[in-house]
């Protein structure tokens, strides 16, 4: 585990496929720790480190691609709850059913102070999470809605996981007003999924992806 901020920890790197990697992130808060995204089933050292940091009270998935055997490992070890958006339930529940559906109207105490943004397009149930840390920085967890890719940004629309370009363009447009000091994706290309951004650079990144999707899908 790597500490990124007083309340934010990053699990070890997991290679998904050639050139694409992922991390999960432990957000430590007085009301309970959140594990955002997921890990591989062989990352026992990360689970040991998470236990030393107080364990997991709730794991939140940003979308269906984060499923795997580790979900039940985490739930069993920490007696934690699992949350994700209802629109991806049909693709996740056979692996690990939700204890709660996470959305903008979710009033669970563990999510107090966290803005849940439904951002469909990569998948129907994709979400982003925005948090104003009491330690002085804001975090925007974007899942796979928009991800760093070396020196640029990337988005993905795949019919096999019910991706929809029009929905993604609408989601990216709404994210223009959700700037944060740190953008943290699930999957990423290049060296890191953790990127410091200015508001102007964030809007430029989103505008570039919107323009690219509009051209590619003739929208």
Short mmCIF file of N, CA and C in Angstrom, two decimals, residues 73-213:
data_model
loop_
_atom_site.label_atom_id
_atom_site.label_comp_id
_atom_site.label_asym_id
_atom_site.label_seq_id
_atom_site.Cartn_x
_atom_site.Cartn_y
_atom_site.Cartn_z
N UNK A 73 -13.71 -12.20 -1.01
CA UNK A 73 -12.59 -12.23 -0.06
C UNK A 73 -12.65 -11.00 0.86
N UNK A 74 -12.88 -9.86 0.26
CA UNK A 74 -12.93 -8.61 1.04
C UNK A 74 -14.12 -8.62 1.97
N UNK A 75 -15.27 -9.02 1.47
CA UNK A 75 -16.48 -9.06 2.31
C UNK A 75 -16.31 -10.02 3.48
N UNK A 76 -15.74 -11.20 3.23
CA UNK A 76 -15.57 -12.19 4.28
C UNK A 76 -14.55 -11.74 5.32
N UNK A 77 -13.47 -11.14 4.87
CA UNK A 77 -12.39 -10.78 5.80
C UNK A 77 -12.78 -9.61 6.69
N UNK A 78 -13.46 -8.62 6.13
CA UNK A 78 -13.71 -7.39 6.88
C UNK A 78 -15.17 -7.23 7.29
N UNK A 79 -16.02 -8.20 6.94
CA UNK A 79 -17.45 -8.08 7.21
C UNK A 79 -17.98 -6.76 6.64
N UNK A 80 -17.51 -6.43 5.46
CA UNK A 80 -17.85 -5.16 4.82
C UNK A 80 -19.07 -5.31 3.93
N UNK A 81 -19.63 -4.17 3.56
CA UNK A 81 -20.74 -4.15 2.63
C UNK A 81 -20.24 -3.77 1.24
N UNK A 82 -20.99 -4.19 0.23
CA UNK A 82 -20.64 -3.92 -1.15
C UNK A 82 -21.70 -3.03 -1.77
N UNK A 83 -21.26 -1.94 -2.42
CA UNK A 83 -22.19 -1.05 -3.08
C UNK A 83 -21.79 -0.79 -4.52
N UNK A 84 -22.79 -0.66 -5.37
CA UNK A 84 -22.59 -0.26 -6.76
C UNK A 84 -23.92 0.24 -7.30
N UNK A 85 -23.93 0.74 -8.53
CA UNK A 85 -25.15 1.30 -9.09
C UNK A 85 -26.08 0.20 -9.59
N UNK A 86 -27.36 0.41 -9.38
CA UNK A 86 -28.36 -0.60 -9.73
C UNK A 86 -28.35 -0.96 -11.21
N UNK A 87 -27.98 -0.02 -12.08
CA UNK A 87 -28.03 -0.29 -13.51
C UNK A 87 -27.02 -1.33 -13.97
N UNK A 88 -26.02 -1.62 -13.16
CA UNK A 88 -25.07 -2.69 -13.48
C UNK A 88 -25.32 -3.96 -12.67
N UNK A 89 -26.42 -3.98 -11.92
CA UNK A 89 -26.68 -5.12 -11.03
C UNK A 89 -26.76 -6.44 -11.78
N UNK A 90 -27.40 -6.45 -12.94
CA UNK A 90 -27.59 -7.71 -13.66
C UNK A 90 -26.26 -8.32 -14.10
N UNK A 91 -25.21 -7.51 -14.20
CA UNK A 91 -23.90 -8.01 -14.61
C UNK A 91 -22.97 -8.30 -13.44
N UNK A 92 -23.36 -7.90 -12.22
CA UNK A 92 -22.49 -8.06 -11.05
C UNK A 92 -23.04 -9.06 -10.06
N UNK A 93 -24.36 -9.15 -9.92
CA UNK A 93 -24.95 -9.85 -8.78
C UNK A 93 -24.59 -11.33 -8.70
N UNK A 94 -24.32 -11.98 -9.82
CA UNK A 94 -23.96 -13.40 -9.75
C UNK A 94 -22.58 -13.61 -9.17
N UNK A 95 -21.73 -12.58 -9.23
CA UNK A 95 -20.41 -12.65 -8.61
C UNK A 95 -20.47 -12.22 -7.16
N UNK A 96 -21.14 -11.12 -6.88
CA UNK A 96 -21.28 -10.62 -5.51
C UNK A 96 -22.43 -9.63 -5.48
N UNK A 97 -23.52 -10.02 -4.87
CA UNK A 97 -24.70 -9.15 -4.86
C UNK A 97 -24.47 -7.94 -3.98
N UNK A 98 -25.09 -6.84 -4.35
CA UNK A 98 -24.96 -5.59 -3.60
C UNK A 98 -25.65 -5.68 -2.25
N UNK A 99 -25.04 -5.04 -1.26
CA UNK A 99 -25.71 -4.79 0.00
C UNK A 99 -26.51 -3.50 -0.06
N UNK A 100 -26.11 -2.62 -0.95
CA UNK A 100 -26.88 -1.41 -1.21
C UNK A 100 -26.56 -0.92 -2.62
N UNK A 101 -27.52 -0.23 -3.21
CA UNK A 101 -27.30 0.40 -4.50
C UNK A 101 -26.86 1.84 -4.25
N UNK A 102 -25.79 2.21 -4.91
CA UNK A 102 -25.18 3.52 -4.70
C UNK A 102 -25.61 4.46 -5.82
N UNK A 103 -26.19 5.58 -5.44
CA UNK A 103 -26.62 6.58 -6.41
C UNK A 103 -26.68 7.95 -5.77
N UNK A 104 -27.11 8.92 -6.53
CA UNK A 104 -27.14 10.30 -6.03
C UNK A 104 -28.03 10.46 -4.81
N UNK A 105 -29.07 9.62 -4.70
CA UNK A 105 -30.01 9.74 -3.59
C UNK A 105 -29.69 8.79 -2.44
N UNK A 106 -28.53 8.15 -2.47
CA UNK A 106 -28.16 7.21 -1.41
C UNK A 106 -27.83 7.98 -0.13
N UNK A 107 -28.52 7.64 0.95
CA UNK A 107 -28.35 8.38 2.20
C UNK A 107 -27.59 7.58 3.25
N UNK A 108 -26.84 6.58 2.84
CA UNK A 108 -26.11 5.77 3.81
C UNK A 108 -25.08 6.62 4.57
N UNK A 109 -24.98 6.48 5.88
CA UNK A 109 -24.03 7.30 6.66
C UNK A 109 -22.58 7.17 6.20
N UNK A 110 -22.20 5.99 5.69
CA UNK A 110 -20.83 5.81 5.25
C UNK A 110 -20.50 6.65 4.02
N UNK A 111 -21.52 7.10 3.30
CA UNK A 111 -21.31 7.91 2.10
C UNK A 111 -21.57 9.40 2.34
N UNK A 112 -21.79 9.77 3.59
CA UNK A 112 -22.02 11.17 3.92
C UNK A 112 -20.82 12.01 3.47
N UNK A 113 -21.11 13.11 2.78
CA UNK A 113 -20.06 13.99 2.32
C UNK A 113 -19.45 13.60 0.99
N UNK A 114 -19.90 12.49 0.41
CA UNK A 114 -19.40 12.03 -0.89
C UNK A 114 -20.49 12.24 -1.94
N UNK A 115 -20.15 12.94 -2.99
CA UNK A 115 -21.10 13.13 -4.09
C UNK A 115 -21.00 11.95 -5.04
N UNK A 116 -22.12 11.23 -5.19
CA UNK A 116 -22.19 10.11 -6.11
C UNK A 116 -22.79 10.61 -7.42
N UNK A 117 -22.04 10.46 -8.50
CA UNK A 117 -22.46 10.97 -9.81
C UNK A 117 -22.69 9.79 -10.74
N UNK A 118 -23.93 9.59 -11.18
CA UNK A 118 -24.21 8.53 -12.15
C UNK A 118 -23.74 9.01 -13.51
N UNK A 119 -22.78 8.31 -14.08
CA UNK A 119 -22.16 8.73 -15.35
C UNK A 119 -22.19 7.58 -16.36
N UNK A 120 -23.37 7.21 -16.83
CA UNK A 120 -23.47 6.09 -17.77
C UNK A 120 -22.78 6.41 -19.10
N UNK A 121 -22.44 5.35 -19.80
CA UNK A 121 -21.81 5.48 -21.10
C UNK A 121 -20.77 4.41 -21.32
N UNK A 122 -19.81 4.31 -20.39
CA UNK A 122 -18.89 3.18 -20.45
C UNK A 122 -19.65 1.89 -20.14
N UNK A 123 -20.44 1.93 -19.08
CA UNK A 123 -21.47 0.92 -18.80
C UNK A 123 -22.70 1.67 -18.30
N UNK A 124 -23.87 1.03 -18.27
CA UNK A 124 -25.07 1.73 -17.80
C UNK A 124 -24.98 2.19 -16.35
N UNK A 125 -24.25 1.43 -15.53
CA UNK A 125 -24.17 1.74 -14.11
C UNK A 125 -22.89 2.41 -13.67
N UNK A 126 -22.13 2.97 -14.58
CA UNK A 126 -20.89 3.65 -14.21
C UNK A 126 -21.18 4.84 -13.30
N UNK A 127 -20.36 5.00 -12.27
CA UNK A 127 -20.48 6.14 -11.37
C UNK A 127 -19.11 6.77 -11.15
N UNK A 128 -19.13 8.03 -10.76
CA UNK A 128 -17.96 8.74 -10.27
C UNK A 128 -18.25 9.19 -8.84
N UNK A 129 -17.21 9.35 -8.05
CA UNK A 129 -17.35 9.80 -6.67
C UNK A 129 -16.48 11.03 -6.47
N UNK A 130 -17.07 12.09 -5.91
CA UNK A 130 -16.30 13.30 -5.61
C UNK A 130 -16.30 13.55 -4.11
N UNK A 131 -15.13 13.87 -3.58
CA UNK A 131 -14.99 14.04 -2.13
C UNK A 131 -14.07 15.21 -1.83
N UNK A 132 -14.54 16.10 -0.97
CA UNK A 132 -13.72 17.19 -0.46
C UNK A 132 -13.04 16.71 0.82
N UNK A 133 -11.77 16.38 0.72
CA UNK A 133 -11.06 15.87 1.89
C UNK A 133 -10.86 16.98 2.92
N UNK A 134 -10.99 16.67 4.20
CA UNK A 134 -10.71 17.68 5.22
C UNK A 134 -9.23 18.05 5.29
N UNK A 135 -8.41 17.32 4.55
CA UNK A 135 -6.97 17.59 4.54
C UNK A 135 -6.57 18.54 3.42
N UNK A 136 -7.56 19.13 2.73
CA UNK A 136 -7.26 20.24 1.85
C UNK A 136 -7.33 19.99 0.37
N UNK A 137 -7.55 18.76 -0.07
CA UNK A 137 -7.66 18.49 -1.49
C UNK A 137 -8.99 17.81 -1.80
N UNK A 138 -9.45 17.99 -3.03
CA UNK A 138 -10.65 17.30 -3.49
C UNK A 138 -10.25 16.16 -4.40
N UNK A 139 -10.97 15.04 -4.29
CA UNK A 139 -10.70 13.84 -5.09
C UNK A 139 -11.91 13.55 -5.98
N UNK A 140 -11.64 13.20 -7.23
CA UNK A 140 -12.70 12.75 -8.13
C UNK A 140 -12.32 11.37 -8.65
N UNK A 141 -13.04 10.35 -8.19
CA UNK A 141 -12.82 8.97 -8.62
C UNK A 141 -13.69 8.73 -9.86
N UNK A 142 -13.06 8.56 -11.01
CA UNK A 142 -13.81 8.51 -12.28
C UNK A 142 -14.06 7.11 -12.80
N UNK A 143 -13.63 6.07 -12.09
CA UNK A 143 -13.81 4.72 -12.61
C UNK A 143 -13.17 4.60 -13.98
N UNK A 144 -13.92 4.05 -14.95
CA UNK A 144 -13.45 3.99 -16.33
C UNK A 144 -14.20 4.96 -17.23
N UNK A 145 -14.92 5.92 -16.64
CA UNK A 145 -15.65 6.90 -17.43
C UNK A 145 -14.69 7.75 -18.24
N UNK A 146 -13.61 8.18 -17.62
CA UNK A 146 -12.49 8.84 -18.32
C UNK A 146 -11.23 8.48 -17.55
N UNK A 147 -10.18 8.10 -18.28
CA UNK A 147 -8.99 7.57 -17.63
C UNK A 147 -7.73 8.20 -18.23
N UNK A 148 -6.68 8.37 -17.41
CA UNK A 148 -5.41 8.82 -17.96
C UNK A 148 -4.81 7.75 -18.87
N UNK A 149 -4.17 8.21 -19.92
CA UNK A 149 -3.51 7.31 -20.86
C UNK A 149 -2.20 7.96 -21.29
N UNK A 150 -1.15 7.71 -20.49
CA UNK A 150 0.14 8.39 -20.66
C UNK A 150 -0.08 9.89 -20.54
N UNK A 151 0.21 10.66 -21.57
CA UNK A 151 0.09 12.11 -21.49
C UNK A 151 -1.28 12.62 -21.94
N UNK A 152 -2.19 11.71 -22.26
CA UNK A 152 -3.51 12.12 -22.74
C UNK A 152 -4.58 11.49 -21.85
N UNK A 153 -5.83 11.51 -22.33
CA UNK A 153 -6.96 10.91 -21.64
C UNK A 153 -7.70 10.01 -22.60
N UNK A 154 -8.37 9.01 -22.07
CA UNK A 154 -9.07 8.05 -22.92
C UNK A 154 -10.46 7.77 -22.37
N UNK A 155 -11.35 7.37 -23.28
CA UNK A 155 -12.67 6.88 -22.93
C UNK A 155 -12.94 5.64 -23.77
N UNK A 156 -13.79 4.78 -23.27
CA UNK A 156 -14.09 3.55 -24.00
C UNK A 156 -15.58 3.28 -24.08
N UNK A 157 -16.05 2.95 -25.27
CA UNK A 157 -17.45 2.57 -25.49
C UNK A 157 -17.44 1.19 -26.14
N UNK A 158 -17.98 0.19 -25.42
CA UNK A 158 -17.93 -1.19 -25.89
C UNK A 158 -19.33 -1.80 -25.84
N UNK A 159 -19.87 -2.20 -27.00
CA UNK A 159 -21.23 -2.76 -27.02
C UNK A 159 -21.39 -3.99 -26.13
N UNK A 160 -20.32 -4.78 -25.97
CA UNK A 160 -20.43 -6.01 -25.19
C UNK A 160 -20.70 -5.75 -23.71
N UNK A 161 -20.43 -4.54 -23.23
CA UNK A 161 -20.78 -4.20 -21.85
C UNK A 161 -21.81 -3.06 -21.83
N UNK A 162 -22.60 -3.01 -22.91
CA UNK A 162 -23.71 -2.08 -23.03
C UNK A 162 -23.27 -0.62 -23.04
N UNK A 163 -22.08 -0.38 -23.58
CA UNK A 163 -21.62 1.00 -23.69
C UNK A 163 -22.47 1.80 -24.67
N UNK A 164 -22.58 3.09 -24.41
CA UNK A 164 -23.39 3.96 -25.27
C UNK A 164 -22.69 5.30 -25.40
N UNK A 165 -22.31 5.66 -26.62
CA UNK A 165 -21.53 6.88 -26.84
C UNK A 165 -22.32 8.14 -26.49
N UNK A 166 -23.59 8.18 -26.83
CA UNK A 166 -24.39 9.37 -26.52
C UNK A 166 -24.49 9.58 -25.01
N UNK A 167 -24.69 8.49 -24.28
CA UNK A 167 -24.75 8.60 -22.82
C UNK A 167 -23.41 9.07 -22.27
N UNK A 168 -22.32 8.56 -22.83
CA UNK A 168 -21.01 8.94 -22.32
C UNK A 168 -20.72 10.41 -22.60
N UNK A 169 -21.09 10.90 -23.76
CA UNK A 169 -20.90 12.31 -24.06
C UNK A 169 -21.68 13.18 -23.07
N UNK A 170 -22.90 12.79 -22.78
CA UNK A 170 -23.70 13.54 -21.80
C UNK A 170 -23.04 13.50 -20.42
N UNK A 171 -22.52 12.33 -20.03
CA UNK A 171 -21.87 12.21 -18.73
C UNK A 171 -20.61 13.07 -18.67
N UNK A 172 -19.81 13.05 -19.71
CA UNK A 172 -18.59 13.86 -19.74
C UNK A 172 -18.92 15.34 -19.72
N UNK A 173 -20.00 15.73 -20.37
CA UNK A 173 -20.42 17.13 -20.35
C UNK A 173 -20.76 17.57 -18.93
N UNK A 174 -21.46 16.72 -18.20
CA UNK A 174 -21.80 17.06 -16.82
C UNK A 174 -20.56 17.08 -15.92
N UNK A 175 -19.57 16.26 -16.23
CA UNK A 175 -18.34 16.23 -15.42
C UNK A 175 -17.50 17.49 -15.58
N UNK A 176 -17.76 18.30 -16.60
CA UNK A 176 -17.01 19.54 -16.77
C UNK A 176 -17.16 20.44 -15.54
N UNK A 177 -18.28 20.33 -14.84
CA UNK A 177 -18.53 21.16 -13.66
C UNK A 177 -18.09 20.47 -12.37
N UNK A 178 -17.38 19.36 -12.49
CA UNK A 178 -16.97 18.59 -11.31
C UNK A 178 -15.45 18.54 -11.22
N UNK A 179 -14.82 19.68 -11.31
CA UNK A 179 -13.36 19.71 -11.23
C UNK A 179 -12.91 19.33 -9.81
N UNK A 180 -11.71 18.81 -9.71
CA UNK A 180 -11.13 18.41 -8.43
C UNK A 180 -9.62 18.57 -8.53
N UNK A 181 -8.99 18.58 -7.38
CA UNK A 181 -7.53 18.69 -7.37
C UNK A 181 -6.87 17.42 -7.91
N UNK A 182 -7.48 16.27 -7.60
CA UNK A 182 -6.91 14.99 -7.99
C UNK A 182 -7.98 14.17 -8.71
N UNK A 183 -7.67 13.65 -9.88
CA UNK A 183 -8.54 12.72 -10.59
C UNK A 183 -7.93 11.33 -10.48
N UNK A 184 -8.76 10.35 -10.09
CA UNK A 184 -8.27 9.02 -9.79
C UNK A 184 -9.14 8.01 -10.53
N UNK A 185 -8.58 7.37 -11.53
CA UNK A 185 -9.36 6.41 -12.32
C UNK A 185 -9.20 5.00 -11.77
N UNK A 186 -9.96 4.09 -12.34
CA UNK A 186 -9.85 2.66 -12.02
C UNK A 186 -8.77 2.04 -12.90
N UNK A 187 -9.07 1.75 -14.15
CA UNK A 187 -8.05 1.34 -15.10
C UNK A 187 -7.33 2.59 -15.63
N UNK A 188 -6.13 2.38 -16.17
CA UNK A 188 -5.39 3.50 -16.76
C UNK A 188 -4.30 2.95 -17.66
N UNK A 189 -3.85 3.79 -18.57
CA UNK A 189 -2.68 3.48 -19.38
C UNK A 189 -1.52 4.37 -18.95
N UNK A 190 -0.30 3.94 -19.21
CA UNK A 190 0.85 4.75 -18.81
C UNK A 190 1.28 4.47 -17.39
N UNK A 191 1.74 5.50 -16.69
CA UNK A 191 2.39 5.31 -15.40
C UNK A 191 1.46 5.39 -14.20
N UNK A 192 0.33 6.08 -14.31
CA UNK A 192 -0.47 6.32 -13.12
C UNK A 192 -1.92 6.61 -13.47
N UNK A 193 -2.82 6.20 -12.57
CA UNK A 193 -4.22 6.56 -12.67
C UNK A 193 -4.58 7.67 -11.70
N UNK A 194 -3.57 8.28 -11.10
CA UNK A 194 -3.72 9.34 -10.09
C UNK A 194 -3.08 10.59 -10.67
N UNK A 195 -3.89 11.61 -10.99
CA UNK A 195 -3.40 12.77 -11.73
C UNK A 195 -3.86 14.06 -11.06
N UNK A 196 -2.93 14.96 -10.79
CA UNK A 196 -3.27 16.30 -10.33
C UNK A 196 -3.68 17.14 -11.54
N UNK A 197 -4.80 17.85 -11.42
CA UNK A 197 -5.30 18.64 -12.55
C UNK A 197 -5.75 20.02 -12.09
N UNK A 198 -5.67 20.97 -12.99
CA UNK A 198 -6.28 22.28 -12.76
C UNK A 198 -7.67 22.26 -13.38
N UNK A 199 -8.55 23.17 -12.98
CA UNK A 199 -9.88 23.22 -13.59
C UNK A 199 -9.83 23.38 -15.11
N UNK A 200 -8.94 24.22 -15.61
CA UNK A 200 -8.85 24.43 -17.05
C UNK A 200 -8.37 23.16 -17.75
N UNK A 201 -7.37 22.49 -17.19
CA UNK A 201 -6.86 21.27 -17.81
C UNK A 201 -7.93 20.17 -17.79
N UNK A 202 -8.74 20.14 -16.75
CA UNK A 202 -9.80 19.15 -16.65
C UNK A 202 -10.85 19.37 -17.73
N UNK A 203 -11.27 20.62 -17.89
CA UNK A 203 -12.27 20.91 -18.92
C UNK A 203 -11.71 20.62 -20.31
N UNK A 204 -10.43 20.94 -20.53
CA UNK A 204 -9.81 20.64 -21.83
C UNK A 204 -9.79 19.14 -22.10
N UNK A 205 -9.49 18.35 -21.06
CA UNK A 205 -9.47 16.89 -21.21
C UNK A 205 -10.85 16.37 -21.59
N UNK A 206 -11.87 16.85 -20.92
CA UNK A 206 -13.23 16.40 -21.21
C UNK A 206 -13.68 16.87 -22.59
N UNK A 207 -13.37 18.10 -22.94
CA UNK A 207 -13.77 18.61 -24.25
C UNK A 207 -13.11 17.80 -25.37
N UNK A 208 -11.85 17.40 -25.15
CA UNK A 208 -11.17 16.59 -26.15
C UNK A 208 -11.82 15.24 -26.35
N UNK A 209 -12.23 14.61 -25.26
CA UNK A 209 -12.89 13.30 -25.37
C UNK A 209 -14.29 13.44 -25.96
N UNK A 210 -15.01 14.50 -25.60
CA UNK A 210 -16.33 14.72 -26.18
C UNK A 210 -16.22 14.91 -27.69
N UNK A 211 -15.26 15.71 -28.11
CA UNK A 211 -15.08 15.94 -29.54
C UNK A 211 -14.72 14.65 -30.27
N UNK A 212 -13.84 13.86 -29.67
CA UNK A 212 -13.43 12.60 -30.29
C UNK A 212 -14.60 11.64 -30.42
N UNK A 213 -15.39 11.49 -29.37
CA UNK A 213 -16.54 10.58 -29.42
C UNK A 213 -17.58 11.07 -30.42
#
